[in-house]
């Protein structure tokens, strides 16, 4: 694509500003926040409790029926929709990982945000990269239009930072388990980064006392004993000195990411000149708390109060810098609460592709694994099978899965290739359409297995992982989408909209033209201060 001269961009943004009420002034800093695993049911429940950052955002335009419409409700696909205006079927980010049998390494499992071509990159110790994102982000488009604009991301997870910022980021920082790190080799390191990392290391080295639960959280404290010997439900997120896992499972983690975001705004002087800047922020603690304790206990309650407070402090810091900024907040997916608390079944371990594959190998006299993949998602046939064996193995696999009482539907590649990409209100999409929204012919499995509503995708609880998401059901799909700018009139919207609509809406806000044929989302009309382009 041709890079427009900077003059055009300056003219474009100036003309939007001069048009006054018709086209409101472009915010100088667009802050886009994704709260990992912040499902709409959490937002709805805690909304009356919020007093700080989330209360501020809830006083803007609130879509509490936002959707990550796709069936594969995982972190990487979810983050790939927010800033691209596209469904995972178009972004290519169909899951957190997939199999690429043509990969030039022994391990064919590919992490969504890696460059597996780099020697030494593996599924576990990967080289972080936006390589697999097939489309540009809004930041990528903005940089082409206005090279003086900055596209910056900071997140608790590398995949959140990568998928929200895309291919042309100026700065990208994410927690690597010990410190905030970057994959951008040439970019100068802002002075606050090493300072913040040092301060954080000292902070984590110090023990954290149990958090004092507000009365609302006390009322939720009910211990639940799990089969792995753990008890959850009435925890207070205390941390032993040097416990990095416990740090991630606490509001302190979001506080650290937001502090880093604020420091980058200051260091890089974001929002200070004519060219608008984008700051993408990925807050991951809610997801770690949800996986470790579930979403309806005292632990998540403490996280919700902490998140609200940390966001409030962040916005106050931006206010003190006198910046003209706007905020959008959403989530990459929701979650299902702990199976033992809500009384639902966990997935039968016999549904694992490995187990089903062994059964098929025995029945058909085939050597090898036959099937790869996880429970309740894409399943891949062994590419080494001869055509005739392959056909028989697939038929047998479909028969076994479809006969299982926990299986709702199985869609093959051929089934999904026939369906057009879904559009319109995502609450009305059929299960097949949800699966189609996660389908990419190159990367998806040979078939996808969707379990019945309620069945937890985790066969058994393990430490740090007792509850999860990833299903095509609305507890995993429905997320809040909040738009806020100073002076925006409060508005509660009931219409169901996909997160793919966020990017074209922000594009309208900051004056970036988007070719609607290249994305799935549409600019959301009726939001105060945002004029959507004529269709
Ligand atoms: Zn996530």
Coordinates of N, CA and C and ligand atoms in Angstrom, one line a residue, residues 34-38 73-76 78-79 96 157 159 284 287 291 331-334 469, ligand 1:
X34 N -8.0 -4.3 26.8 CA -8.6 -5.6 26.8 C -8.4 -6.2 28.2
X35 N -9.4 -6.6 28.8 CA -9.3 -7.3 30.1 C -9.6 -8.7 29.9
X36 N -8.5 -9.5 30.0 CA -8.5 -10.9 29.7 C -9.5 -11.7 30.5
X37 N -10.5 -12.4 29.9 CA -11.5 -13.2 30.6 C -12.6 -12.4 31.3
X38 N -12.7 -11.1 31.0 CA -13.7 -10.2 31.6 C -15.0 -10.4 30.9
X73 N -13.2 -19.5 21.7 CA -13.1 -18.3 22.6 C -11.9 -18.4 23.4
X74 N -10.7 -18.2 22.7 CA -9.4 -18.2 23.4 C -8.8 -16.8 23.3
X75 N -7.7 -16.7 24.0 CA -7.0 -15.4 24.1 C -6.5 -14.8 22.8
X76 N -5.8 -15.6 22.1 CA -5.2 -15.1 20.8 C -6.3 -14.7 19.8
X78 N -9.4 -13.9 20.3 CA -10.1 -12.8 20.9 C -9.4 -11.5 20.7
X79 N -8.1 -11.5 21.0 CA -7.3 -10.2 20.9 C -7.2 -9.9 19.4
X96 N -5.2 -20.4 20.2 CA -3.9 -20.0 20.7 C -2.8 -20.8 20.1
X157 N 0.3 -10.3 28.6 CA 0.6 -11.5 27.8 C 1.2 -11.0 26.4
X159 N 0.8 -12.4 23.5 CA -0.1 -12.5 22.4 C -1.1 -11.4 22.4
X284 N -4.1 -8.9 32.1 CA -4.2 -10.4 32.1 C -4.6 -11.0 33.5
X287 N -7.8 -13.1 34.0 CA -7.7 -14.4 33.4 C -7.0 -15.4 34.3
X291 N -8.7 -18.6 36.0 CA -8.3 -20.0 35.8 C -7.9 -20.6 37.2
X331 N -13.1 -7.3 26.2 CA -12.4 -8.5 26.6 C -12.2 -9.5 25.5
X332 N -11.3 -10.4 25.6 CA -11.0 -11.4 24.6 C -11.9 -12.6 24.6
X333 N -12.6 -12.8 25.7 CA -13.5 -13.9 25.9 C -14.1 -13.8 27.3
X334 N -15.1 -14.6 27.6 CA -15.6 -14.7 28.9 C -15.1 -15.9 29.6
X469 N -12.4 -21.5 29.7 CA -13.2 -20.9 28.6 C -12.8 -21.6 27.3
Ligands
LIG1 ZN1 -7.8 -14.8 27.4

